[in-house]
Coordinates of C-alpha atoms and ligand atoms in Angstrom, one line a residue:
X44 CA 18.0 -4.8 -11.6
X45 CA 15.3 -7.3 -11.1
X46 CA 13.1 -6.6 -8.1
X47 CA 13.1 -9.1 -5.2
X48 CA 9.8 -9.9 -3.4
X49 CA 9.3 -9.0 0.3
X50 CA 10.0 -11.8 2.8
X51 CA 8.3 -12.2 6.2
X52 CA 9.9 -10.2 9.0
X53 CA 11.7 -11.7 12.0
X54 CA 9.6 -12.2 15.1
X55 CA 8.9 -9.1 17.3
X56 CA 6.7 -8.4 20.3
X57 CA 3.6 -7.9 18.2
X58 CA 4.1 -11.3 16.7
X59 CA 4.2 -12.7 20.2
X60 CA 0.8 -11.2 20.9
X61 CA -0.5 -12.6 17.7
X62 CA 0.9 -16.1 18.5
X63 CA -0.9 -15.9 21.9
X64 CA -4.1 -14.9 20.2
X65 CA -3.7 -17.7 17.7
X66 CA -2.9 -20.2 20.4
X67 CA -6.1 -19.3 22.3
X68 CA -8.1 -19.5 19.1
X69 CA -9.3 -15.9 19.5
X70 CA -9.9 -15.2 15.8
X71 CA -9.6 -18.8 14.6
X72 CA -6.0 -18.1 13.5
X73 CA -7.1 -15.3 11.2
X74 CA -4.7 -12.3 11.0
X75 CA -6.0 -9.1 9.4
X76 CA -4.0 -5.9 9.5
X77 CA -4.3 -2.5 7.8
X78 CA -2.1 0.4 6.9
X79 CA -4.2 3.6 7.5
X80 CA -2.6 6.7 6.1
X81 CA -4.4 10.1 6.2
X82 CA -4.1 11.3 2.6
X83 CA -2.7 14.7 3.7
X84 CA 0.8 14.3 2.4
X85 CA 3.3 12.0 0.8
X86 CA 4.5 8.9 2.6
X87 CA 7.9 9.0 4.2
X88 CA 10.4 6.5 5.6
X89 CA 8.5 6.4 8.9
X90 CA 5.4 5.2 7.0
X91 CA 7.6 2.6 5.4
X92 CA 8.3 1.1 8.8
X93 CA 4.5 0.9 9.4
X94 CA 3.9 -0.5 5.9
X95 CA 6.6 -3.2 6.3
X96 CA 5.2 -4.1 9.7
X97 CA 1.5 -4.3 8.7
X98 CA 2.0 -6.0 5.3
X99 CA 4.9 -8.1 6.6
X100 CA 2.9 -9.4 9.5
X101 CA 0.0 -10.4 7.1
X102 CA 2.6 -12.1 4.9
X103 CA 4.1 -14.0 7.9
X104 CA 0.8 -15.4 9.1
X105 CA -0.8 -16.0 5.7
X106 CA -3.2 -13.2 6.6
X107 CA -4.5 -10.1 4.9
X108 CA -3.6 -6.4 4.9
X109 CA -5.8 -3.6 3.8
X110 CA -4.9 -0.1 2.6
X111 CA -7.3 2.3 4.2
X112 CA -7.4 6.0 3.7
X113 CA -8.2 7.6 7.0
X114 CA -9.9 10.5 5.3
X115 CA -11.8 12.3 7.9
X116 CA -10.3 15.7 7.6
X117 CA -11.3 17.0 4.1
X118 CA -9.6 20.4 4.5
X119 CA -6.1 19.0 4.4
X120 CA -6.7 16.0 2.1
X121 CA -6.3 15.7 -1.6
X122 CA -6.7 13.2 -4.4
X123 CA -3.0 13.8 -5.3
X124 CA -2.0 12.2 -2.0
X125 CA -4.5 9.4 -2.4
X126 CA -2.9 8.4 -5.7
X127 CA 0.7 8.9 -4.6
X128 CA 0.2 6.7 -1.5
X129 CA -1.0 3.8 -3.6
X130 CA 1.9 4.2 -5.9
X131 CA 4.4 4.3 -3.1
X132 CA 3.0 1.2 -1.3
X133 CA 3.2 -0.8 -4.5
X134 CA 6.6 0.5 -5.2
X135 CA 7.8 -0.8 -1.8
X136 CA 6.7 -4.2 -3.0
X137 CA 3.3 -4.6 -1.3
X138 CA -0.2 -5.3 -2.6
X139 CA -3.2 -4.6 -0.3
X140 CA -6.1 -7.0 -0.1
X141 CA -8.8 -4.4 0.3
X142 CA -8.7 -0.8 -0.6
X143 CA -11.0 1.2 1.6
X144 CA -11.8 4.8 2.7
X145 CA -13.0 5.7 6.2
X146 CA -15.3 8.1 4.3
X147 CA -17.1 5.1 2.8
X148 CA -18.2 4.3 6.3
X149 CA -19.7 7.7 7.1
X150 CA -23.2 6.4 6.8
X151 CA -22.6 3.5 9.1
X152 CA -20.7 5.7 11.6
X153 CA -23.6 8.1 11.6
X154 CA -26.0 5.3 12.4
X155 CA -23.8 4.1 15.2
X156 CA -23.6 7.6 16.6
X157 CA -27.4 7.7 16.6
X158 CA -27.4 4.4 18.5
X159 CA -25.1 5.9 21.2
X160 CA -27.3 9.0 21.4
X161 CA -30.3 6.7 21.9
X162 CA -28.4 4.9 24.7
X163 CA -27.8 8.2 26.4
X164 CA -24.0 7.8 25.6
X165 CA -23.6 10.8 23.4
X166 CA -25.0 14.4 23.3
X167 CA -25.0 17.5 21.2
X168 CA -23.0 20.2 22.9
X169 CA -23.2 23.9 22.0
X170 CA -19.9 24.9 23.5
X171 CA -17.3 26.3 21.1
X172 CA -14.1 24.5 20.4
X173 CA -12.3 26.9 22.7
X174 CA -14.8 26.4 25.5
X175 CA -14.6 22.6 25.1
X176 CA -10.9 22.7 25.5
X177 CA -11.1 25.2 28.5
X178 CA -13.5 22.9 30.4
X179 CA -11.5 19.8 29.7
X180 CA -9.4 20.2 32.8
X181 CA -5.7 19.2 33.1
X182 CA -3.7 16.1 34.1
X183 CA -4.1 17.1 37.7
X184 CA -7.5 18.8 37.6
X185 CA -10.8 17.1 36.4
X186 CA -12.8 18.8 33.7
X187 CA -16.2 20.4 34.2
X188 CA -19.4 19.1 32.7
X189 CA -20.9 20.9 29.8
X190 CA -24.2 22.6 30.5
X191 CA -25.6 20.7 27.5
X192 CA -24.6 17.3 28.9
X193 CA -28.1 16.4 30.2
X194 CA -30.1 17.2 27.1
X195 CA -32.9 14.7 26.5
X196 CA -32.4 11.9 24.0
X197 CA -35.2 13.4 21.8
X198 CA -33.5 16.8 21.8
X199 CA -30.1 15.3 21.0
X200 CA -31.5 13.2 18.2
X201 CA -33.3 16.2 16.7
X202 CA -30.2 18.5 16.9
X203 CA -27.8 15.8 15.6
X204 CA -30.1 15.2 12.6
X205 CA -30.2 18.9 12.0
X206 CA -26.4 19.1 12.3
X207 CA -26.2 16.5 9.5
X208 CA -28.8 18.3 7.4
X209 CA -26.7 21.4 7.4
X210 CA -28.8 23.7 9.5
X211 CA -25.9 25.1 11.6
X212 CA -22.8 26.9 10.7
X213 CA -19.2 25.5 11.1
X214 CA -18.3 25.1 14.7
X215 CA -21.7 25.9 16.2
X216 CA -22.2 22.5 17.8
X217 CA -20.5 19.1 18.3
X218 CA -21.6 15.6 19.1
X219 CA -19.7 14.4 22.2
X220 CA -19.5 11.0 23.9
X221 CA -20.8 11.0 27.4
X222 CA -18.2 9.3 29.4
X223 CA -16.5 10.9 32.5
X224 CA -15.3 14.5 32.9
X225 CA -13.3 13.4 35.9
X226 CA -11.5 10.5 34.2
X227 CA -7.7 10.3 34.7
X228 CA -7.5 9.9 31.0
X229 CA -8.3 13.2 29.3
X230 CA -9.3 11.4 26.1
X231 CA -12.3 10.0 28.1
X232 CA -13.6 13.4 29.2
X233 CA -16.5 13.6 26.8
X234 CA -14.5 13.5 23.6
X235 CA -15.9 15.2 20.5
X236 CA -17.1 12.7 17.9
X237 CA -18.4 15.0 15.3
X238 CA -17.9 18.6 14.3
X239 CA -19.7 20.7 11.7
X240 CA -17.6 21.5 8.7
X241 CA -19.1 22.6 5.4
X242 CA -16.3 21.4 3.1
X243 CA -16.0 19.4 -0.1
X244 CA -14.4 16.0 0.6
X245 CA -11.9 14.6 -2.0
X246 CA -13.6 11.2 -1.9
X247 CA -17.3 11.8 -1.1
X248 CA -17.7 15.3 -2.3
X249 CA -20.4 17.5 -0.7
X250 CA -22.5 14.7 0.8
X251 CA -21.5 15.5 4.4
X252 CA -21.2 18.7 6.5
X253 CA -20.5 16.9 9.7
X254 CA -17.1 15.1 10.0
X255 CA -16.0 12.5 12.5
X256 CA -13.0 12.9 14.7
X257 CA -10.1 10.5 14.4
X258 CA -11.1 8.5 17.5
X259 CA -14.6 7.9 16.4
X260 CA -13.7 6.8 12.9
X261 CA -10.6 4.8 13.4
X262 CA -11.6 1.9 15.7
X263 CA -15.1 1.6 14.1
X264 CA -13.4 1.3 10.6
X265 CA -11.1 -1.3 12.0
X266 CA -14.1 -3.2 13.3
X267 CA -16.0 -3.0 10.0
X268 CA -13.0 -4.5 8.2
X269 CA -12.7 -7.1 11.0
X270 CA -9.1 -6.1 11.7
X271 CA -7.7 -8.5 14.2
X272 CA -4.6 -6.5 15.2
X273 CA -4.7 -2.7 14.8
X274 CA -1.1 -1.7 14.8
X275 CA -0.4 2.0 15.5
X276 CA 2.3 4.3 16.9
X277 CA 2.8 4.9 20.6
X278 CA 1.1 8.3 20.8
X279 CA -2.2 6.4 20.4
X280 CA -1.6 4.3 23.5
X281 CA -3.5 6.9 25.6
X282 CA -6.4 6.7 23.1
X283 CA -6.8 3.0 23.5
X284 CA -9.3 3.1 26.4
X285 CA -11.5 5.3 24.2
X286 CA -11.0 3.0 21.2
X287 CA -12.2 0.1 23.4
X288 CA -15.0 2.1 25.0
X289 CA -16.7 2.9 21.6
X290 CA -16.4 -0.7 20.5
X291 CA -17.8 -2.0 23.7
X292 CA -20.7 0.4 23.8
X293 CA -21.6 -0.6 20.3
X294 CA -21.1 -4.2 20.9
X295 CA -19.3 -4.7 17.6
X296 CA -16.3 -6.8 16.5
X297 CA -13.4 -5.9 18.7
X298 CA -10.0 -5.5 17.1
X299 CA -7.0 -5.3 19.4
X300 CA -4.9 -2.1 19.2
X301 CA -1.2 -2.6 19.7
X302 CA 1.3 0.3 19.8
X303 CA 4.9 0.5 18.6
X304 CA 7.6 3.2 18.6
X305 CA 7.6 5.5 15.6
X306 CA 10.7 5.9 13.5
X307 CA 12.9 8.9 14.0
X308 CA 16.0 9.5 11.9
X309 CA 19.0 11.8 12.4
X310 CA 19.6 14.7 10.1
X311 CA 16.1 15.0 8.9
X312 CA 12.5 15.8 9.9
X313 CA 9.6 13.5 9.5
X314 CA 6.4 15.4 10.4
X315 CA 4.2 16.0 7.5
X316 CA 3.7 19.6 8.6
X317 CA 7.4 20.3 8.4
X318 CA 7.9 18.5 5.2
X319 CA 5.1 20.5 3.7
X320 CA 6.8 23.7 4.9
X321 CA 10.1 22.6 3.2
X322 CA 8.2 22.1 0.0
X323 CA 6.1 25.3 0.2
X324 CA 9.0 27.6 1.0
X325 CA 11.1 25.9 -1.6
X326 CA 13.9 24.8 0.7
X327 CA 13.7 21.7 -1.5
X328 CA 12.4 21.1 -5.0
X329 CA 9.1 19.4 -4.2
X330 CA 8.1 16.3 -2.5
X331 CA 10.3 14.1 -4.6
X332 CA 13.5 16.1 -4.0
X333 CA 16.2 13.5 -3.5
X334 CA 17.0 15.1 -0.1
X335 CA 13.5 14.5 1.3
X336 CA 12.8 11.5 3.6
X337 CA 9.7 10.8 1.5
X338 CA 9.4 7.5 -0.4
X339 CA 9.5 9.4 -3.6
X340 CA 12.4 11.4 -2.6
X341 CA 14.3 8.3 -1.6
X342 CA 13.3 6.5 -4.8
X343 CA 14.5 9.4 -7.0
X344 CA 17.7 9.6 -5.0
X345 CA 18.4 6.0 -5.9
X346 CA 17.0 4.0 -3.0
X347 CA 15.6 0.6 -3.8
X348 CA 12.6 -1.0 -2.2
X349 CA 14.9 -3.9 -1.2
X350 CA 17.1 -1.4 0.7
X351 CA 14.2 0.3 2.5
X352 CA 12.7 -3.0 3.5
X353 CA 16.0 -4.3 4.8
X354 CA 16.4 -1.1 6.8
X355 CA 13.0 -1.5 8.3
X356 CA 13.7 -5.1 9.2
X357 CA 17.0 -4.2 10.8
X358 CA 15.8 -1.4 13.0
X359 CA 13.2 -3.8 14.4
X360 CA 10.0 -3.0 16.2
X361 CA 10.0 -1.9 19.8
X362 CA 7.9 -0.1 22.4
X363 CA 10.4 2.7 23.3
X364 CA 10.9 5.7 21.2
X365 CA 14.4 6.2 19.8
X366 CA 16.2 7.9 17.0
X367 CA 18.0 5.8 14.4
X368 CA 21.2 7.0 12.8
X369 CA 20.9 7.9 9.2
X370 CA 23.9 5.8 8.4
X371 CA 21.8 2.7 9.0
X372 CA 19.6 3.7 6.1
X373 CA 22.6 4.5 4.0
X374 CA 24.3 1.2 4.8
X375 CA 21.2 -0.7 3.8
X376 CA 21.4 0.9 0.4
X377 CA 25.2 0.4 0.1
X378 CA 24.7 -3.3 0.8
X379 CA 22.0 -3.8 -1.7
X380 CA 23.7 -1.9 -4.5
X381 CA 27.0 -3.4 -3.8
X382 CA 25.5 -6.7 -4.7
X383 CA 23.4 -5.5 -7.6
X384 CA 24.7 -2.4 -9.2
X385 CA 27.2 -2.5 -12.0
X386 CA 30.5 -0.6 -11.8
X387 CA 31.4 2.2 -14.2
X388 CA 34.1 4.8 -14.3
X389 CA 33.2 8.5 -14.1
X390 CA 35.3 11.5 -13.3
X391 CA 33.6 14.3 -11.4
X392 CA 36.4 16.9 -11.3
X393 CA 38.3 16.2 -14.5
X394 CA 42.0 16.8 -14.9
X395 CA 43.5 16.1 -18.3
X396 CA 46.3 13.6 -18.6
X397 CA 48.4 13.3 -21.8
X398 CA 50.3 10.1 -22.2
X399 CA 53.4 11.4 -24.1
X400 CA 54.6 8.0 -25.2
X401 CA 51.3 6.6 -26.3
X402 CA 50.8 6.4 -30.1
X403 CA 48.7 9.3 -31.5
X404 CA 45.3 8.2 -32.8
X405 CA 45.4 4.8 -31.2
X406 CA 42.5 3.4 -29.3
X407 CA 42.3 0.2 -27.3
X408 CA 39.4 -1.6 -25.8
X409 CA 40.2 -2.7 -22.3
X410 CA 38.2 -5.3 -20.4
X411 CA 36.5 -4.0 -17.3
X412 CA 34.6 -6.0 -14.7
X413 CA 31.0 -5.1 -14.3
X414 CA 30.5 -6.3 -10.8
X415 CA 33.2 -8.1 -8.7
X416 CA 30.3 -9.2 -6.4
X417 CA 28.4 -10.9 -9.2
X418 CA 30.2 -12.9 -11.8
X419 CA 27.1 -13.2 -13.9
X420 CA 27.2 -9.4 -14.5
X421 CA 30.2 -10.1 -16.9
X422 CA 32.6 -7.6 -18.4
X423 CA 32.5 -4.6 -20.8
X424 CA 35.0 -2.8 -23.0
X425 CA 36.4 0.5 -21.9
X426 CA 38.1 2.6 -24.6
X427 CA 41.6 3.9 -23.8
X428 CA 43.6 6.4 -25.7
X429 CA 46.4 9.0 -25.4
X430 CA 44.4 11.7 -23.6
X431 CA 42.5 10.8 -20.5
X432 CA 40.7 12.5 -17.6
X433 CA 41.5 11.6 -14.1
X434 CA 40.0 13.1 -10.9
X435 CA 41.7 16.4 -9.9
X436 CA 41.9 15.1 -6.3
X437 CA 44.0 12.2 -7.5
X438 CA 47.0 14.4 -8.1
X439 CA 48.9 16.5 -5.6
X440 CA 52.0 18.5 -6.4
X441 CA 53.3 18.1 -2.8
X442 CA 51.7 14.9 -1.6
X443 CA 51.8 14.3 2.1
X444 CA 52.7 10.9 3.6
X445 CA 50.0 8.3 3.1
X446 CA 48.8 9.9 -0.1
X447 CA 49.2 7.0 -2.6
X448 CA 47.9 8.6 -5.7
X449 CA 49.6 10.6 -8.4
X450 CA 52.3 13.2 -7.8
X451 CA 55.4 14.4 -9.7
X452 CA 57.6 11.4 -10.5
X453 CA 55.1 9.0 -9.0
X454 CA 53.6 5.9 -10.6
X455 CA 50.0 4.6 -10.1
X456 CA 47.8 2.1 -11.7
X457 CA 44.9 3.1 -14.0
X458 CA 42.1 0.7 -13.2
X459 CA 41.9 -2.1 -15.8
X460 CA 44.6 -0.4 -17.9
X461 CA 48.3 0.5 -17.3
X462 CA 50.8 1.9 -14.9
X463 CA 51.4 5.6 -15.6
X464 CA 54.1 7.9 -14.2
X465 CA 53.8 11.6 -13.9
X466 CA 56.5 13.5 -15.7
X467 CA 55.3 17.1 -15.5
X468 CA 52.4 19.2 -14.3
X469 CA 51.5 22.0 -16.8
X470 CA 50.2 25.2 -15.3
X471 CA 48.5 28.3 -16.7
X472 CA 49.5 31.9 -16.0
X473 CA 47.7 31.9 -12.6
X474 CA 49.5 28.8 -11.5
X475 CA 46.6 26.4 -11.8
X476 CA 47.4 23.0 -13.1
X477 CA 45.7 22.5 -16.4
X478 CA 47.1 19.1 -17.5
X479 CA 49.6 16.4 -16.6
X480 CA 52.1 14.9 -18.8
X481 CA 52.7 11.2 -18.0
X482 CA 54.3 8.1 -19.6
X483 CA 52.7 4.8 -19.6
X484 CA 54.3 1.3 -19.4
X485 CA 53.0 -0.8 -22.2
X486 CA 54.1 -4.0 -20.4
X487 CA 51.6 -3.3 -17.6
X488 CA 48.5 -3.8 -19.7
X489 CA 45.6 -5.1 -17.5
X490 CA 47.2 -3.6 -14.4
X491 CA 50.2 -5.7 -13.5
X492 CA 53.9 -5.3 -14.1
X493 CA 55.7 -8.4 -15.4
X494 CA 58.8 -7.4 -13.4
X495 CA 56.7 -7.6 -10.2
X496 CA 57.0 -3.9 -9.4
X497 CA 54.2 -2.6 -7.2
X498 CA 52.3 0.7 -7.1
X499 CA 50.4 1.8 -4.1
X500 CA 47.5 3.6 -5.7
X501 CA 44.9 2.6 -8.3
X502 CA 42.8 5.4 -9.8
X503 CA 39.9 5.6 -12.2
X504 CA 39.9 7.4 -15.5
X505 CA 38.0 8.0 -18.7
X506 CA 39.3 8.4 -22.3
X507 CA 38.8 12.1 -23.2
X508 CA 38.0 11.4 -26.9
X509 CA 35.3 8.9 -25.9
X510 CA 33.9 10.5 -22.7
X511 CA 30.3 11.6 -22.5
X512 CA 29.4 14.6 -20.4
X513 CA 26.8 14.6 -17.7
X514 CA 25.4 16.6 -14.8
X515 CA 25.9 15.0 -11.4
X516 CA 24.0 16.1 -8.3
X517 CA 25.8 15.5 -5.1
X518 CA 23.5 15.3 -2.0
X519 CA 24.3 15.6 1.6
X520 CA 22.2 15.7 4.7
X521 CA 19.3 18.1 4.7
X522 CA 20.1 19.3 8.2
X523 CA 23.5 19.9 9.8
X524 CA 22.6 18.6 13.2
X525 CA 21.7 15.0 14.0
X526 CA 18.7 16.3 16.0
X527 CA 17.3 18.6 13.3
X528 CA 15.0 20.1 15.9
X529 CA 17.8 21.2 18.2
X530 CA 18.1 24.9 17.5
X531 CA 19.7 27.8 19.4
X532 CA 17.3 29.9 21.5
X533 CA 15.1 32.2 19.5
X534 CA 15.7 30.5 16.2
X535 CA 13.4 28.1 14.4
X536 CA 14.2 24.6 13.1
X537 CA 15.1 25.9 9.7
X538 CA 18.2 27.4 11.2
X539 CA 19.6 23.8 11.0
X540 CA 19.1 23.4 7.3
X541 CA 22.4 22.4 5.5
X542 CA 23.2 25.1 3.0
X543 CA 25.4 22.6 1.2
X544 CA 22.9 19.8 0.9
X545 CA 23.1 20.0 -2.9
X546 CA 26.1 20.6 -5.0
X547 CA 25.9 20.3 -8.8
X548 CA 28.7 19.1 -11.0
X549 CA 27.9 20.4 -14.4
X550 CA 30.5 18.7 -16.6
X551 CA 31.4 15.3 -15.2
X552 CA 33.1 12.9 -17.7
X553 CA 31.7 9.4 -18.0
X554 CA 32.9 6.3 -19.8
X555 CA 30.8 5.8 -23.0
X556 CA 29.1 2.6 -21.9
X557 CA 26.8 4.8 -19.9
X558 CA 25.3 6.6 -22.9
X559 CA 22.1 4.4 -23.0
X560 CA 21.2 4.6 -19.3
X561 CA 17.5 5.0 -18.5
X562 CA 15.9 7.0 -15.7
X563 CA 16.1 5.1 -12.5
X564 CA 19.1 3.0 -13.5
X565 CA 21.7 2.6 -10.7
X566 CA 25.4 2.2 -11.0
X567 CA 28.5 2.5 -8.9
X568 CA 30.9 5.1 -10.1
X569 CA 34.1 3.4 -9.0
X570 CA 35.7 4.9 -5.9
X571 CA 32.9 7.6 -5.7
X572 CA 29.6 6.0 -4.7
X573 CA 26.3 4.8 -6.0
X574 CA 24.5 6.9 -8.5
X575 CA 21.0 6.9 -10.0
X576 CA 19.8 8.4 -13.3
X577 CA 17.5 11.3 -12.4
X578 CA 14.1 11.9 -13.9
X579 CA 15.5 15.1 -15.4
X580 CA 17.9 13.1 -17.5
X581 CA 17.6 13.1 -21.3
X582 CA 19.7 10.9 -23.7
X583 CA 21.6 14.0 -24.9
X584 CA 21.9 15.6 -21.4
X585 CA 22.3 12.9 -18.7
X586 CA 21.7 13.7 -15.1
X587 CA 22.8 11.5 -12.2
X588 CA 22.0 11.7 -8.5
X589 CA 24.5 10.5 -5.9
X590 CA 22.4 8.1 -3.9
X591 CA 25.1 7.4 -1.3
X592 CA 28.9 7.6 -1.0
X593 CA 30.9 4.3 -0.7
X594 CA 31.6 5.0 3.0
X595 CA 30.1 7.2 5.6
X596 CA 32.2 10.3 4.8
X597 CA 30.0 12.6 6.9
X598 CA 31.3 11.4 10.2
X599 CA 34.8 11.9 9.0
X600 CA 34.2 15.4 7.7
X601 CA 32.6 16.4 10.9
X602 CA 35.6 15.3 12.9
X603 CA 37.9 17.3 10.6
X604 CA 35.8 20.4 10.7
Ligands
ATP199 P1 0.1 13.3 10.7 O1 1.5 14.1 10.7 O2 -0.8 13.8 9.7 O3 -0.5 13.0 12.1 P2 1.0 10.6 10.7 O4 2.5 10.7 10.7 O5 0.3 10.2 11.9 O6 0.6 12.0 10.1 P3 -0.6 9.0 9.0 O7 -0.9 9.2 7.6 O8 -1.8 9.1 10.0 O9 0.6 9.9 9.4 O10 0.1 7.6 9.3 C1 -0.3 6.4 8.7 C2 0.3 5.3 9.6 O11 1.7 5.4 9.6 C3 -0.1 5.4 11.0 O12 -0.5 4.1 11.4 C4 1.1 5.9 11.7 O13 1.1 5.5 13.0 C5 2.2 5.4 10.9 N1 3.4 6.3 11.0 C6 3.4 7.6 10.7 N2 4.6 8.1 10.9 C7 5.4 7.0 11.4 C8 6.7 6.9 11.8 N3 7.6 7.9 11.9 N4 7.2 5.7 12.2 C9 6.3 4.6 12.2 N5 5.1 4.7 11.8 C10 4.6 5.9 11.4
MG200 MG1 -2.1 10.4 11.8

């Protein structure tokens, strides 16, 4: 499938703000955004929303978007994540203008911190982390001032310099902004700017033993890059006054922070901490497990960048938190693959069918349509012979009403082939059906009867002599509850994990045209769903993932159960 390029997103409230700024000539019409991941995990579908928004906005306004690693916490960060994030952003179809690291700004941030100390706007505090948090007060009670708050500028400069030089152990001192311990906004109660941490950083190595806190690094990094609109999720709204305070005190370029609602999805979790736990405790097979909401999990599952972008576009950008139904994501993939994936026949639970009146040793090549949605996809030949496989579920010995498939004495259409009629079901000693004996009607070649007789069901099949075997992995929701975090009293969130989220079919039978598929190829197995060739696949041992069923079967199953 040829990739499609991203298109500019529809207008949203952020674009209204940008339009106003452009109208007032605030930045001379310049639009500069950034996507600022912390390299402490793999990107997930929530990040995709932020990526589409930031890169899409730049695309819409002919602006620029940077990729910036917000790498201020060396303990949790890793080069592995730095690389995977770049790969995932590119895979989604976006290319950044500048690639930056907050850690590249450490020197500048340090100088700016010294500037604030000199202005009497920051001080070195000897309280422990615990004491700082105890004296911060609550929503209803003001905090208490640190006994170190009124140190002289000289003493502060000396101590801060010595913090940087490595003279003190981890946690011994912090640098705090001197704002207002009685502020209604707890973030303004003398927030910590630097802490001492003797750790090796994945990008700048051992150069630093003081590390900045998020709030001190983020806005200043935005300012250095001349970001015009700093788009972030709602939990940072309450940090905005601090964001603006730092910028104002320094008198540097002022980006505008705008918050939007983060994406939550049903039947999954999205916090990196939880995803890491799933990986570490082997509830899933790594970050790229096709059940994970990570970009690499979705990619391996069979998701396309086009489907993910269409999903992000469809859910829109709002200012209120909400949870999106997983079926929206699945529908976006169905729609994309319906247009672009070729159809093939595959049987997951094979039942042998012998056509008693079909000539021994004969093979025919029947014409099959590759994609009814796309004429250009053309046709292929599907071999047909005396012994076939059909889906075990397509036969019932005592079919109920409304079951239109095969049963004793019943006639159905084999897709692209003939009408067949079931004469006898052969059973083994235990009573299990081992094969069906059927007759075929040679006059119905191609799927229609010249006498105008109708059949109600059409089923798929593969020729036994020509079939290739494959492993097929059937995935379902990772959690059994829409709200994965909703657990009974006294149990943790893992109680909601779906024990049947992966079922493996070891000996599916596929039509032979599938023998040359490559890792990542996507096809529709007729009547079953969309499937993607897994990275474990080898030419002699194919492995497919079910990306998504043709319809939302989950809702139906839940009602039944
Ligand atoms: P952490 O769990 O480490 O706090 P995070 O989810 O905040 O991680 P970051 O790497 O800091 O992840 O996120 C990078 C960007 O992606 C941020 O701008 C963040 O607001 C955005 N983002 C993260 N999760 C979501 C989400 N679920 N929906 C929309 N945007 C998100
Ligand atoms: Mg974060």
